[in-house]
XYZ file of C-alpha atoms in Angstrom:
304
model
C 97.884 116.665 112.006
C 94.950 114.225 112.298
C 93.940 112.513 115.523
C 91.220 109.869 115.465
C 90.325 108.634 118.946
C 88.116 105.630 119.697
C 85.401 106.488 117.183
C 82.275 104.346 117.283
C 79.445 104.383 114.756
C 76.391 102.129 114.635
C 73.643 101.864 112.035
C 70.893 100.264 114.084
C 72.210 96.840 115.080
C 75.160 97.080 112.662
C 78.463 98.128 114.272
C 80.231 99.992 111.471
C 83.138 101.234 113.616
C 84.201 99.827 116.957
C 86.728 102.053 118.711
C 88.874 103.073 115.734
C 91.985 105.121 116.589
C 94.951 106.355 114.551
C 97.112 109.425 113.928
C 98.323 110.889 110.642
C 101.421 113.073 110.769
C 102.182 116.063 108.488
C 103.629 115.059 105.119
C 102.500 111.428 105.217
C 100.650 109.580 102.461
C 98.570 107.006 104.321
C 96.587 104.219 102.685
C 93.253 103.278 104.260
C 92.409 99.687 103.363
C 89.709 97.165 104.121
C 87.258 94.802 102.442
C 83.803 96.001 101.424
C 81.709 96.819 104.490
C 84.763 97.111 106.759
C 83.987 100.705 107.797
C 86.373 102.724 105.589
C 83.707 104.957 104.062
C 82.110 105.571 107.458
C 85.503 106.574 108.881
C 86.080 109.000 105.995
C 82.625 110.555 106.428
C 83.307 111.108 110.125
C 86.771 112.608 109.496
C 85.281 115.039 106.963
C 82.437 116.000 109.330
C 79.705 114.546 107.114
C 78.721 112.127 109.905
C 78.936 112.447 113.670
C 80.371 109.507 115.607
C 78.306 107.871 118.336
C 81.395 108.053 120.519
C 85.003 109.189 120.205
C 86.495 112.241 118.519
C 88.378 113.461 115.455
C 90.591 116.545 115.451
C 92.388 118.247 112.583
C 95.186 120.616 113.553
C 93.722 120.664 117.049
C 90.181 121.503 115.872
C 87.451 119.061 116.890
C 85.530 118.118 113.728
C 82.231 117.742 115.626
C 82.517 120.956 117.663
C 84.076 123.176 114.935
C 83.135 121.523 111.637
C 83.493 124.554 109.345
C 86.891 125.523 110.714
C 88.160 121.921 110.518
C 86.735 121.409 107.023
C 88.552 124.493 105.769
C 91.763 122.440 106.123
C 90.395 119.497 104.110
C 90.284 118.812 100.378
C 88.063 115.864 99.491
C 87.751 113.762 96.345
C 84.898 111.295 96.747
C 84.646 108.000 94.886
C 81.896 109.472 92.688
C 82.874 113.099 92.255
C 79.738 115.307 92.049
C 80.278 117.283 88.839
C 77.815 119.341 86.795
C 77.990 118.090 83.192
C 76.358 121.189 81.695
C 79.079 123.496 83.102
C 82.447 124.160 81.542
C 85.602 123.337 83.503
C 86.174 127.045 84.152
C 82.578 127.679 85.267
C 82.667 124.725 87.640
C 85.926 125.783 89.293
C 84.693 129.380 89.556
C 81.541 128.113 91.268
C 83.676 126.065 93.691
C 85.782 129.144 94.408
C 82.559 130.995 95.290
C 81.399 128.165 97.553
C 84.804 128.121 99.239
C 84.558 131.918 99.700
C 88.053 132.408 98.310
C 89.160 136.014 98.741
C 89.032 138.076 95.556
C 92.660 139.144 95.946
C 93.891 135.529 95.843
C 91.229 133.910 93.646
C 92.947 134.174 90.246
C 96.211 132.845 91.648
C 94.549 129.909 93.421
C 92.461 128.998 90.367
C 95.528 129.154 88.148
C 97.566 126.958 90.502
C 94.818 124.331 90.697
C 94.310 124.324 86.900
C 97.992 124.054 86.015
C 98.688 121.652 88.887
C 96.157 119.192 87.453
C 96.954 119.812 83.783
C 93.547 121.253 82.873
C 94.735 124.489 81.235
C 93.819 123.266 77.737
C 90.283 122.230 78.698
C 88.875 125.290 80.484
C 86.135 125.960 77.939
C 85.169 122.319 77.459
C 81.821 121.206 78.946
C 82.304 118.620 81.684
C 79.982 116.243 79.809
C 82.603 115.947 77.052
C 85.521 115.090 79.356
C 87.031 111.628 79.643
C 86.956 109.782 82.963
C 90.595 110.677 83.568
C 89.997 114.388 82.974
C 86.978 114.313 85.274
C 89.166 112.837 88.009
C 91.663 115.630 87.384
C 88.848 118.157 87.724
C 87.781 116.518 90.982
C 91.341 116.886 92.247
C 91.438 120.501 91.096
C 88.393 121.402 93.198
C 89.870 119.487 96.142
C 93.108 121.504 96.114
C 91.576 124.827 95.079
C 91.782 126.317 98.579
C 95.255 124.838 99.208
C 94.216 122.486 102.020
C 96.788 120.962 104.310
C 94.976 117.640 104.286
C 93.630 115.689 101.276
C 91.231 112.754 101.440
C 91.131 110.748 98.214
C 88.499 107.998 98.065
C 89.194 105.532 95.225
C 90.751 108.237 92.985
C 91.718 105.782 90.213
C 88.500 103.740 90.065
C 87.314 103.163 86.491
C 90.450 104.565 84.882
C 92.491 102.861 82.179
C 96.199 102.051 82.822
C 97.451 105.265 81.185
C 95.038 107.395 83.196
C 96.006 105.573 86.412
C 99.672 106.418 85.821
C 98.754 110.071 85.195
C 96.662 110.340 88.380
C 99.331 108.530 90.394
C 101.944 111.064 89.281
C 99.564 113.899 90.084
C 98.921 112.590 93.599
C 102.661 112.292 94.225
C 103.118 115.914 93.198
C 100.278 117.013 95.500
C 101.986 115.243 98.412
C 104.729 117.889 98.354
C 102.293 120.348 99.922
C 99.557 118.236 101.547
C 99.121 115.313 103.916
C 97.106 112.631 102.110
C 94.717 109.898 103.253
C 94.270 107.567 100.297
C 91.529 104.931 100.232
C 91.618 102.260 97.523
C 90.833 98.628 96.763
C 93.794 98.502 94.352
C 96.659 97.308 96.551
C 99.310 97.985 93.895
C 98.257 101.648 93.914
C 98.630 101.822 97.684
C 102.080 100.213 97.502
C 103.154 102.660 94.794
C 101.928 105.792 96.577
C 101.767 105.362 100.341
C 104.257 105.586 103.201
C 102.003 103.757 105.615
C 98.846 101.646 105.665
C 95.924 101.429 108.081
C 93.794 98.325 107.605
C 90.237 98.260 108.951
C 88.387 94.947 109.136
C 84.996 94.458 110.771
C 85.033 98.018 112.080
C 88.393 97.708 113.872
C 91.977 98.690 113.047
C 93.796 95.419 112.456
C 97.099 96.906 111.271
C 98.810 100.299 111.274
C 102.404 100.315 110.074
C 104.817 101.675 107.499
C 105.143 99.852 104.198
C 108.891 99.635 104.758
C 108.365 97.777 108.026
C 105.653 95.628 106.459
C 107.939 94.523 103.623
C 110.718 93.581 106.012
C 110.897 89.885 106.810
C 112.635 87.796 109.442
C 113.663 85.210 106.840
C 116.414 85.021 104.213
C 116.909 82.553 101.366
C 120.208 81.066 100.193
C 120.377 79.199 96.859
C 123.428 77.047 96.074
C 124.900 75.656 92.847
C 125.161 72.185 94.418
C 124.400 70.317 97.608
C 126.797 71.011 100.484
C 126.000 69.622 103.935
C 128.584 71.911 105.528
C 126.488 74.919 104.519
C 123.496 73.796 106.602
C 125.520 73.342 109.771
C 127.324 76.664 109.262
C 124.045 78.551 108.750
C 122.379 76.891 111.718
C 125.314 77.859 113.921
C 125.196 81.578 113.107
C 124.323 83.924 115.946
C 120.678 85.012 115.873
C 119.457 82.134 113.693
C 116.293 80.600 115.160
C 115.282 78.314 112.307
C 116.629 76.633 109.187
C 114.602 74.903 106.497
C 115.940 72.963 103.506
C 114.040 73.467 100.225
C 114.438 73.678 96.421
C 114.505 76.863 94.377
C 112.080 77.486 91.510
C 114.713 76.250 89.044
C 115.433 73.183 91.238
C 118.666 74.213 92.951
C 119.334 73.332 96.613
C 118.292 76.156 98.939
C 117.811 77.095 102.604
C 115.399 79.461 104.298
C 116.884 81.000 107.442
C 114.822 82.612 110.198
C 116.532 85.239 112.367
C 115.732 88.196 114.601
C 117.238 90.734 112.141
C 118.530 91.025 108.588
C 121.253 88.419 108.465
C 122.084 88.555 104.739
C 125.306 90.660 105.097
C 126.751 88.123 107.519
C 125.681 85.213 105.318
C 127.397 86.855 102.352
C 130.606 87.360 104.342
C 130.523 83.711 105.482
C 129.880 82.514 101.927
C 132.956 84.384 100.672
C 135.048 83.059 103.541
C 133.942 79.457 102.980
C 133.928 79.666 99.142
C 130.348 78.458 98.826
C 128.992 77.971 95.307
C 126.340 80.640 95.810
C 123.649 81.304 93.182
C 121.382 83.637 95.119
C 121.105 85.358 98.493
C 118.115 87.516 99.373
C 116.154 88.823 102.289
C 112.575 87.687 101.819
C 109.853 90.314 101.628
C 106.117 90.370 102.359
C 103.829 91.967 99.773
C 100.924 94.127 100.823
C 98.583 91.692 99.064
C 99.890 88.751 101.093
C 99.733 90.700 104.343
C 96.211 91.990 103.639
C 94.902 88.537 102.696
C 96.376 87.010 105.847
C 94.539 89.581 107.971
C 91.288 89.303 106.012
C 91.153 85.500 106.208
C 91.975 85.328 109.929
C 89.663 88.155 111.056
């Protein structure tokens, strides 16, 4: 769907992007992460055709964004961090204007407008001036204009910024519903939002891609933790002798029970459970450890 190949962008002596490459497949929700100044906004502007790269290329459905910008942009719906709305217009007037700018065919216009309005829950606010809308409703309106022409690809830049918790939940549900018909690139500083919405994350730091992997793979860990009711030296030797175990560390649980952390090449918890039943261990807890996106991101950011 989207192919980004070795894009480079400099602002004078500042290297904003240094050979950034990634692909986004149809149906994915991909999170684009990075600290301030990492190059995320520059990458988004190049993907949408707002900026030209100094080197490299971006294609959408096989269309080069630099060579065929209008054709490529017709496949994109874009919600910027600060959605440009016209406060003096009503919701209906604004969406009608956007339909004109998109050159939507007259035969399909009413149907497309209706789908965008009902899809974003704006049907009760059509006559309201934009100036009177809450921040959450303005974000909904921004999403409505982004999906008005039924694009195959949505770029959402900080779509929940400035919203209260209730509005965040509403927008999150709306984005999930949009993902049924569109591929989504989702940029945010709120890591919990990315974890809740995305299938995969791309992390840009200092103008380079430092990570590109699925959240499922990211959460997977090569360690497991066993917590016992009481000390048992036989447990340590049995765990250390299991096939695939490369490390064993004795520790204490948060509630001060004896515990072990086991390092292995794959998920070993089913075999540990079977061994515990066979040996009648006084087992309190057995879990495969997981890595949070926040931990992973901070590790990358502090070592970059």
